[in-house]
Protein backbone atom coordinates (compact mmCIF):
# COMPACT_ATOMS: atom_id res chain seq x y z
CA UNK A 1 0.00 0.00 0.00
CA UNK A 2 1.17 3.50 -0.88
CA UNK A 3 -0.08 6.58 0.97
CA UNK A 4 -0.28 9.76 -1.09
CA UNK A 5 1.19 12.65 0.88
CA UNK A 6 0.03 11.41 4.28
CA UNK A 7 2.75 12.12 6.82
CA UNK A 8 0.72 11.19 9.92
CA UNK A 9 -2.58 9.64 10.96
CA UNK A 10 -4.19 10.65 14.26
CA UNK A 11 -6.47 8.13 15.95
CA UNK A 12 -9.08 8.65 18.63
CA UNK A 13 -9.17 5.94 21.32
CA UNK A 14 -12.64 5.50 22.82
CA UNK A 15 -15.15 3.79 20.53
CA UNK A 16 -12.68 4.08 17.68
CA UNK A 17 -9.85 1.72 18.53
CA UNK A 18 -11.47 0.19 21.61
CA UNK A 19 -15.16 -0.41 22.33
CA UNK A 20 -15.43 1.69 25.47
CA UNK A 21 -19.24 1.78 25.42
CA UNK A 22 -19.56 -2.00 25.34
CA UNK A 23 -16.90 -2.43 28.02
CA UNK A 24 -18.72 0.05 30.25
CA UNK A 25 -22.05 -1.67 29.65
CA UNK A 26 -20.73 -5.13 30.52
CA UNK A 27 -18.90 -3.81 33.57
CA UNK A 28 -22.11 -2.19 34.80
CA UNK A 29 -23.93 -5.50 34.39
CA UNK A 30 -21.49 -6.93 36.94
CA UNK A 31 -22.27 -4.06 39.32
CA UNK A 32 -25.99 -4.76 38.94
CA UNK A 33 -25.35 -8.37 39.98
CA UNK A 34 -23.25 -7.25 42.93
CA UNK A 35 -25.90 -4.85 44.20
CA UNK A 36 -28.56 -7.51 43.70
CA UNK A 37 -26.65 -9.91 45.95
CA UNK A 38 -25.14 -7.56 48.51
CA UNK A 39 -27.66 -4.78 49.07
CA UNK A 40 -31.25 -4.29 50.14
CA UNK A 41 -32.02 -2.14 47.12
CA UNK A 42 -34.78 -3.43 44.87
CA UNK A 43 -34.05 -4.39 41.27
CA UNK A 44 -35.58 -1.13 40.09
CA UNK A 45 -33.53 0.89 42.60
CA UNK A 46 -30.33 -0.88 41.51
CA UNK A 47 -30.90 0.21 37.91
CA UNK A 48 -31.63 3.78 39.01
CA UNK A 49 -28.37 3.85 40.98
CA UNK A 50 -26.36 2.56 38.03
CA UNK A 51 -28.04 4.92 35.57
CA UNK A 52 -27.36 7.88 37.85
CA UNK A 53 -23.72 6.86 38.17
CA UNK A 54 -23.36 6.75 34.40
CA UNK A 55 -25.11 10.10 34.03
CA UNK A 56 -22.68 11.66 36.50
CA UNK A 57 -19.74 10.39 34.43
CA UNK A 58 -20.89 12.61 31.58
CA UNK A 59 -20.84 15.76 33.72
CA UNK A 60 -17.79 15.32 35.93
CA UNK A 61 -16.17 18.40 37.42
CA UNK A 62 -12.96 17.26 39.06
CA UNK A 63 -10.88 19.51 41.30
CA UNK A 64 -7.62 17.53 41.55
CA UNK A 65 -6.53 19.57 44.57
CA UNK A 66 -9.44 18.08 46.54
CA UNK A 67 -10.18 14.66 45.06
CA UNK A 68 -8.70 11.99 42.83
CA UNK A 69 -10.77 10.78 39.90
CA UNK A 70 -11.27 7.49 41.75
CA UNK A 71 -12.56 9.27 44.85
CA UNK A 72 -14.94 11.32 42.73
CA UNK A 73 -16.36 8.26 41.04
CA UNK A 74 -16.88 6.48 44.36
CA UNK A 75 -18.85 9.57 45.36
CA UNK A 76 -20.97 9.20 42.22
CA UNK A 77 -22.05 5.75 43.40
CA UNK A 78 -22.45 6.85 47.01
CA UNK A 79 -24.65 9.84 46.14
CA UNK A 80 -26.74 7.72 43.78
CA UNK A 81 -27.40 5.30 46.64
CA UNK A 82 -28.19 8.09 49.10
CA UNK A 83 -30.75 9.51 46.71
CA UNK A 84 -32.60 6.21 47.03
CA UNK A 85 -32.03 5.61 50.73
CA UNK A 86 -30.24 7.74 53.34
CA UNK A 87 -27.34 6.16 55.21
CA UNK A 88 -23.68 5.27 55.03
CA UNK A 89 -23.07 3.56 51.70
CA UNK A 90 -19.37 4.35 51.38
CA UNK A 91 -18.06 0.78 51.60
CA UNK A 92 -20.59 -0.53 49.11
CA UNK A 93 -19.92 2.41 46.79
CA UNK A 94 -16.19 1.66 46.88
CA UNK A 95 -16.84 -2.00 46.08
CA UNK A 96 -19.12 -1.12 43.17
CA UNK A 97 -16.66 1.33 41.69
CA UNK A 98 -13.69 -1.03 42.07
CA UNK A 99 -15.62 -3.80 40.31
CA UNK A 100 -16.81 -1.50 37.52
CA UNK A 101 -13.36 -0.02 36.91
CA UNK A 102 -11.52 -3.35 37.00
CA UNK A 103 -13.98 -5.15 34.74
CA UNK A 104 -14.14 -2.27 32.29
CA UNK A 105 -10.37 -2.11 31.89
CA UNK A 106 -10.20 -5.87 31.41
CA UNK A 107 -12.64 -5.58 28.53
CA UNK A 108 -10.80 -2.77 26.77
CA UNK A 109 -8.78 -4.56 24.12
CA UNK A 110 -7.47 -3.93 20.63
CA UNK A 111 -8.78 -6.51 18.18
CA UNK A 112 -6.23 -8.50 16.22
CA UNK A 113 -7.42 -6.82 13.01
CA UNK A 114 -6.89 -3.40 14.55
CA UNK A 115 -3.41 -4.36 15.72
CA UNK A 116 -2.53 -5.61 12.25
CA UNK A 117 -3.82 -2.44 10.59
CA UNK A 118 -1.90 -0.20 12.99
CA UNK A 119 1.23 -2.29 12.53
CA UNK A 120 1.06 -2.05 8.74
CA UNK A 121 0.23 1.66 8.76
CA UNK A 122 3.15 2.46 11.02
CA UNK A 123 5.51 1.07 8.37
CA UNK A 124 4.20 3.75 6.00
CA UNK A 125 3.51 6.82 8.12
CA UNK A 126 3.63 8.28 11.63
CA UNK A 127 0.79 7.41 14.00
CA UNK A 128 -0.52 9.51 16.89
CA UNK A 129 -3.05 8.48 19.51
CA UNK A 130 -5.10 11.57 20.38
CA UNK A 131 -7.69 11.12 23.11
CA UNK A 132 -9.72 13.49 25.27
CA UNK A 133 -10.31 12.90 28.95
CA UNK A 134 -8.83 12.77 32.42
CA UNK A 135 -5.12 11.96 32.41
CA UNK A 136 -5.32 9.02 34.83
CA UNK A 137 -8.42 7.48 33.26
CA UNK A 138 -7.10 7.65 29.70
CA UNK A 139 -3.60 6.48 30.59
CA UNK A 140 -5.10 3.47 32.38
CA UNK A 141 -7.13 2.62 29.27
CA UNK A 142 -4.08 2.95 27.03
CA UNK A 143 -2.11 0.66 29.34
CA UNK A 144 -4.96 -1.85 29.60
CA UNK A 145 -5.42 -2.24 25.84
CA UNK A 146 -1.69 -2.19 25.06
CA UNK A 147 -1.99 0.59 22.47
CA UNK A 148 1.17 2.57 23.18
CA UNK A 149 3.67 0.42 21.20
CA UNK A 150 1.69 1.02 17.99
CA UNK A 151 2.11 4.80 18.11
CA UNK A 152 4.88 7.32 17.60
CA UNK A 153 3.20 9.68 20.07
CA UNK A 154 0.37 9.56 22.60
CA UNK A 155 -1.49 12.77 23.46
CA UNK A 156 -4.09 12.89 26.26
CA UNK A 157 -6.30 15.96 26.22
CA UNK A 158 -6.50 16.17 30.00
CA UNK A 159 -2.77 16.85 30.11
CA UNK A 160 -3.08 19.98 27.96
CA UNK A 161 -4.67 23.41 28.20
CA UNK A 162 -7.18 22.53 25.48
CA UNK A 163 -8.75 19.30 24.24
CA UNK A 164 -10.33 18.31 20.94
CA UNK A 165 -11.84 20.10 19.01
CA UNK A 166 -9.42 22.96 19.78
CA UNK A 167 -6.89 23.37 16.93
CA UNK A 168 -4.04 23.75 19.41
CA UNK A 169 -3.97 20.09 20.43
CA UNK A 170 -4.02 18.93 16.80
CA UNK A 171 -1.17 21.31 15.97
CA UNK A 172 0.72 19.94 18.97
CA UNK A 173 0.34 16.45 17.48
CA UNK A 174 1.65 17.76 14.17
CA UNK A 175 4.70 19.18 15.91
CA UNK A 176 5.40 15.89 17.69
CA UNK A 177 5.67 14.02 14.40
CA UNK A 178 7.16 16.95 12.45
CA UNK A 179 4.28 17.12 9.97
CA UNK A 180 2.15 19.93 8.58
CA UNK A 181 -1.63 19.85 9.24
CA UNK A 182 -2.34 19.52 5.52
CA UNK A 183 -0.34 16.27 5.52
CA UNK A 184 -2.24 14.68 8.44
CA UNK A 185 -5.48 12.72 8.76
CA UNK A 186 -7.81 12.35 11.77
CA UNK A 187 -9.77 9.15 12.40
CA UNK A 188 -12.46 9.13 15.08
CA UNK A 189 -16.05 8.36 16.02
CA UNK A 190 -17.08 11.73 17.46
CA UNK A 191 -18.30 14.42 15.07
CA UNK A 192 -18.05 17.23 17.62
CA UNK A 193 -14.50 16.53 18.77
CA UNK A 194 -12.65 14.35 16.25
CA UNK A 195 -14.15 15.58 13.01
CA UNK A 196 -14.78 19.20 13.98
CA UNK A 197 -11.30 19.36 15.51
CA UNK A 198 -9.65 18.00 12.40
CA UNK A 199 -11.54 20.53 10.29
CA UNK A 200 -10.64 23.35 12.70
CA UNK A 201 -6.96 22.47 12.43
CA UNK A 202 -6.97 22.27 8.64
CA UNK A 203 -6.01 18.62 8.36
CA UNK A 204 -5.75 16.91 4.98
CA UNK A 205 -8.78 14.75 5.74
CA UNK A 206 -11.14 13.66 8.50
CA UNK A 207 -12.46 10.10 8.58
CA UNK A 208 -15.54 9.44 10.67
CA UNK A 209 -16.08 5.97 12.11
CA UNK A 210 -19.86 5.54 12.18
CA UNK A 211 -20.88 2.06 13.28
CA UNK A 212 -24.57 2.99 13.25
CA UNK A 213 -25.42 3.06 9.57
CA UNK A 214 -28.99 4.23 10.26
CA UNK A 215 -27.91 7.40 12.05
CA UNK A 216 -26.52 10.67 10.72
CA UNK A 217 -27.34 10.34 7.05
CA UNK A 218 -26.15 13.95 6.61
CA UNK A 219 -23.65 14.41 9.44
CA UNK A 220 -22.68 17.87 10.64
CA UNK A 221 -19.88 18.76 10.73
CA UNK A 222 -19.27 16.93 7.48
CA UNK A 223 -16.30 14.51 7.45
CA UNK A 224 -14.32 13.96 4.29
CA UNK A 225 -14.92 10.20 4.49
CA UNK A 226 -17.11 7.79 6.48
CA UNK A 227 -16.23 4.23 7.43
CA UNK A 228 -18.18 1.62 9.37
CA UNK A 229 -15.17 -0.16 10.84
CA UNK A 230 -11.44 0.36 11.19
CA UNK A 231 -11.02 -2.52 8.74
CA UNK A 232 -12.11 -0.16 5.94
CA UNK A 233 -9.50 2.47 6.81
CA UNK A 234 -6.55 1.23 4.67
CA UNK A 235 -8.57 1.46 1.46
CA UNK A 236 -9.71 5.00 2.27
CA UNK A 237 -6.17 6.13 3.08
CA UNK A 238 -4.79 4.47 -0.04
CA UNK A 239 -7.22 6.41 -2.23
CA UNK A 240 -6.80 9.81 -0.58
CA UNK A 241 -5.47 12.43 -2.99
PDB file of N, CA, C and O in Angstrom, residues 9-35:
ATOM      1  N   UNK A   9      -1.164   9.927  10.722  1.00  0.00           N
ATOM      2  CA  UNK A   9      -2.577   9.637  10.961  1.00  0.00           C
ATOM      3  C   UNK A   9      -2.819   9.710  12.463  1.00  0.00           C
ATOM      4  O   UNK A   9      -2.113   9.069  13.248  1.00  0.00           O
ATOM      5  N   UNK A  10      -3.808  10.512  12.849  1.00  0.00           N
ATOM      6  CA  UNK A  10      -4.191  10.651  14.255  1.00  0.00           C
ATOM      7  C   UNK A  10      -5.413   9.764  14.516  1.00  0.00           C
ATOM      8  O   UNK A  10      -6.384   9.803  13.755  1.00  0.00           O
ATOM      9  N   UNK A  11      -5.364   9.015  15.594  1.00  0.00           N
ATOM     10  CA  UNK A  11      -6.468   8.131  15.954  1.00  0.00           C
ATOM     11  C   UNK A  11      -7.058   8.534  17.306  1.00  0.00           C
ATOM     12  O   UNK A  11      -6.328   8.743  18.280  1.00  0.00           O
ATOM     13  N   UNK A  12      -8.381   8.586  17.354  1.00  0.00           N
ATOM     14  CA  UNK A  12      -9.081   8.649  18.626  1.00  0.00           C
ATOM     15  C   UNK A  12      -8.995   7.268  19.286  1.00  0.00           C
ATOM     16  O   UNK A  12      -8.742   6.268  18.598  1.00  0.00           O
ATOM     17  N   UNK A  13      -9.238   7.215  20.601  1.00  0.00           N
ATOM     18  CA  UNK A  13      -9.169   5.936  21.317  1.00  0.00           C
ATOM     19  C   UNK A  13     -10.552   5.349  21.558  1.00  0.00           C
ATOM     20  O   UNK A  13     -10.897   4.297  21.031  1.00  0.00           O
ATOM     21  N   UNK A  14     -11.369   6.042  22.361  1.00  0.00           N
ATOM     22  CA  UNK A  14     -12.642   5.495  22.823  1.00  0.00           C
ATOM     23  C   UNK A  14     -13.656   5.345  21.700  1.00  0.00           C
ATOM     24  O   UNK A  14     -13.968   6.307  20.992  1.00  0.00           O
ATOM     25  N   UNK A  15     -14.153   4.126  21.543  1.00  0.00           N
ATOM     26  CA  UNK A  15     -15.153   3.786  20.530  1.00  0.00           C
ATOM     27  C   UNK A  15     -14.648   3.966  19.099  1.00  0.00           C
ATOM     28  O   UNK A  15     -15.441   3.974  18.154  1.00  0.00           O
ATOM     29  N   UNK A  16     -13.337   4.104  18.983  1.00  0.00           N
ATOM     30  CA  UNK A  16     -12.682   4.084  17.679  1.00  0.00           C
ATOM     31  C   UNK A  16     -11.759   2.874  17.619  1.00  0.00           C
ATOM     32  O   UNK A  16     -11.977   1.954  16.844  1.00  0.00           O
ATOM     33  N   UNK A  17     -10.758   2.867  18.471  1.00  0.00           N
ATOM     34  CA  UNK A  17      -9.847   1.718  18.530  1.00  0.00           C
ATOM     35  C   UNK A  17     -10.307   0.667  19.530  1.00  0.00           C
ATOM     36  O   UNK A  17     -10.058  -0.525  19.354  1.00  0.00           O
ATOM     37  N   UNK A  18     -10.939   1.114  20.619  1.00  0.00           N
ATOM     38  CA  UNK A  18     -11.471   0.186  21.615  1.00  0.00           C
ATOM     39  C   UNK A  18     -12.956   0.485  21.818  1.00  0.00           C
ATOM     40  O   UNK A  18     -13.393   1.633  21.692  1.00  0.00           O
ATOM     41  N   UNK A  19     -13.718  -0.560  22.152  1.00  0.00           N
ATOM     42  CA  UNK A  19     -15.163  -0.407  22.329  1.00  0.00           C
ATOM     43  C   UNK A  19     -15.460  -0.044  23.781  1.00  0.00           C
ATOM     44  O   UNK A  19     -15.887  -0.877  24.580  1.00  0.00           O
ATOM     45  N   UNK A  20     -15.250   1.218  24.105  1.00  0.00           N
ATOM     46  CA  UNK A  20     -15.435   1.693  25.468  1.00  0.00           C
ATOM     47  C   UNK A  20     -16.881   1.553  25.916  1.00  0.00           C
ATOM     48  O   UNK A  20     -17.152   1.179  27.073  1.00  0.00           O
ATOM     49  N   UNK A  21     -17.816   1.851  25.051  1.00  0.00           N
ATOM     50  CA  UNK A  21     -19.236   1.781  25.417  1.00  0.00           C
ATOM     51  C   UNK A  21     -19.641   0.368  25.809  1.00  0.00           C
ATOM     52  O   UNK A  21     -20.326   0.164  26.821  1.00  0.00           O
ATOM     53  N   UNK A  22     -19.217  -0.611  25.035  1.00  0.00           N
ATOM     54  CA  UNK A  22     -19.564  -1.998  25.337  1.00  0.00           C
ATOM     55  C   UNK A  22     -18.873  -2.472  26.614  1.00  0.00           C
ATOM     56  O   UNK A  22     -19.474  -3.194  27.425  1.00  0.00           O
ATOM     57  N   UNK A  23     -17.620  -2.062  26.796  1.00  0.00           N
ATOM     58  CA  UNK A  23     -16.901  -2.429  28.019  1.00  0.00           C
ATOM     59  C   UNK A  23     -17.590  -1.849  29.247  1.00  0.00           C
ATOM     60  O   UNK A  23     -17.749  -2.519  30.275  1.00  0.00           O
ATOM     61  N   UNK A  24     -18.027  -0.601  29.143  1.00  0.00           N
ATOM     62  CA  UNK A  24     -18.721   0.048  30.254  1.00  0.00           C
ATOM     63  C   UNK A  24     -20.045  -0.644  30.549  1.00  0.00           C
ATOM     64  O   UNK A  24     -20.417  -0.834  31.714  1.00  0.00           O
ATOM     65  N   UNK A  25     -20.756  -1.004  29.501  1.00  0.00           N
ATOM     66  CA  UNK A  25     -22.051  -1.673  29.654  1.00  0.00           C
ATOM     67  C   UNK A  25     -21.895  -3.018  30.367  1.00  0.00           C
ATOM     68  O   UNK A  25     -22.637  -3.324  31.313  1.00  0.00           O
ATOM     69  N   UNK A  26     -20.925  -3.814  29.912  1.00  0.00           N
ATOM     70  CA  UNK A  26     -20.725  -5.132  30.520  1.00  0.00           C
ATOM     71  C   UNK A  26     -20.221  -5.017  31.951  1.00  0.00           C
ATOM     72  O   UNK A  26     -20.597  -5.816  32.823  1.00  0.00           O
ATOM     73  N   UNK A  27     -19.386  -4.022  32.208  1.00  0.00           N
ATOM     74  CA  UNK A  27     -18.900  -3.812  33.574  1.00  0.00           C
ATOM     75  C   UNK A  27     -20.048  -3.420  34.495  1.00  0.00           C
ATOM     76  O   UNK A  27     -20.126  -3.870  35.646  1.00  0.00           O
ATOM     77  N   UNK A  28     -20.967  -2.600  33.985  1.00  0.00           N
ATOM     78  CA  UNK A  28     -22.106  -2.193  34.803  1.00  0.00           C
ATOM     79  C   UNK A  28     -23.041  -3.364  35.071  1.00  0.00           C
ATOM     80  O   UNK A  28     -23.685  -3.430  36.137  1.00  0.00           O
ATOM     81  N   UNK A  29     -23.130  -4.296  34.157  1.00  0.00           N
ATOM     82  CA  UNK A  29     -23.932  -5.496  34.390  1.00  0.00           C
ATOM     83  C   UNK A  29     -23.398  -6.281  35.586  1.00  0.00           C
ATOM     84  O   UNK A  29     -24.183  -6.871  36.351  1.00  0.00           O
ATOM     85  N   UNK A  30     -22.085  -6.269  35.772  1.00  0.00           N
ATOM     86  CA  UNK A  30     -21.490  -6.930  36.937  1.00  0.00           C
ATOM     87  C   UNK A  30     -21.842  -6.186  38.223  1.00  0.00           C
ATOM     88  O   UNK A  30     -22.061  -6.799  39.269  1.00  0.00           O
ATOM     89  N   UNK A  31     -21.895  -4.864  38.142  1.00  0.00           N
ATOM     90  CA  UNK A  31     -22.270  -4.065  39.316  1.00  0.00           C
ATOM     91  C   UNK A  31     -23.727  -4.327  39.689  1.00  0.00           C
ATOM     92  O   UNK A  31     -24.072  -4.427  40.870  1.00  0.00           O
ATOM     93  N   UNK A  32     -24.578  -4.449  38.684  1.00  0.00           N
ATOM     94  CA  UNK A  32     -25.994  -4.762  38.940  1.00  0.00           C
ATOM     95  C   UNK A  32     -26.116  -6.081  39.695  1.00  0.00           C
ATOM     96  O   UNK A  32     -26.880  -6.199  40.667  1.00  0.00           O
ATOM     97  N   UNK A  33     -25.345  -7.070  39.281  1.00  0.00           N
ATOM     98  CA  UNK A  33     -25.352  -8.369  39.975  1.00  0.00           C
ATOM     99  C   UNK A  33     -24.874  -8.218  41.414  1.00  0.00           C
ATOM    100  O   UNK A  33     -25.459  -8.792  42.341  1.00  0.00           O
ATOM    101  N   UNK A  34     -23.797  -7.461  41.593  1.00  0.00           N
ATOM    102  CA  UNK A  34     -23.246  -7.249  42.934  1.00  0.00           C
ATOM    103  C   UNK A  34     -24.274  -6.604  43.854  1.00  0.00           C
ATOM    104  O   UNK A  34     -24.503  -7.063  44.986  1.00  0.00           O
ATOM    105  N   UNK A  35     -24.904  -5.549  43.384  1.00  0.00           N
ATOM    106  CA  UNK A  35     -25.900  -4.851  44.198  1.00  0.00           C
ATOM    107  C   UNK A  35     -27.110  -5.742  44.464  1.00  0.00           C
ATOM    108  O   UNK A  35     -27.720  -5.673  45.538  1.00  0.00           O
TER     109      UNK A  35
END
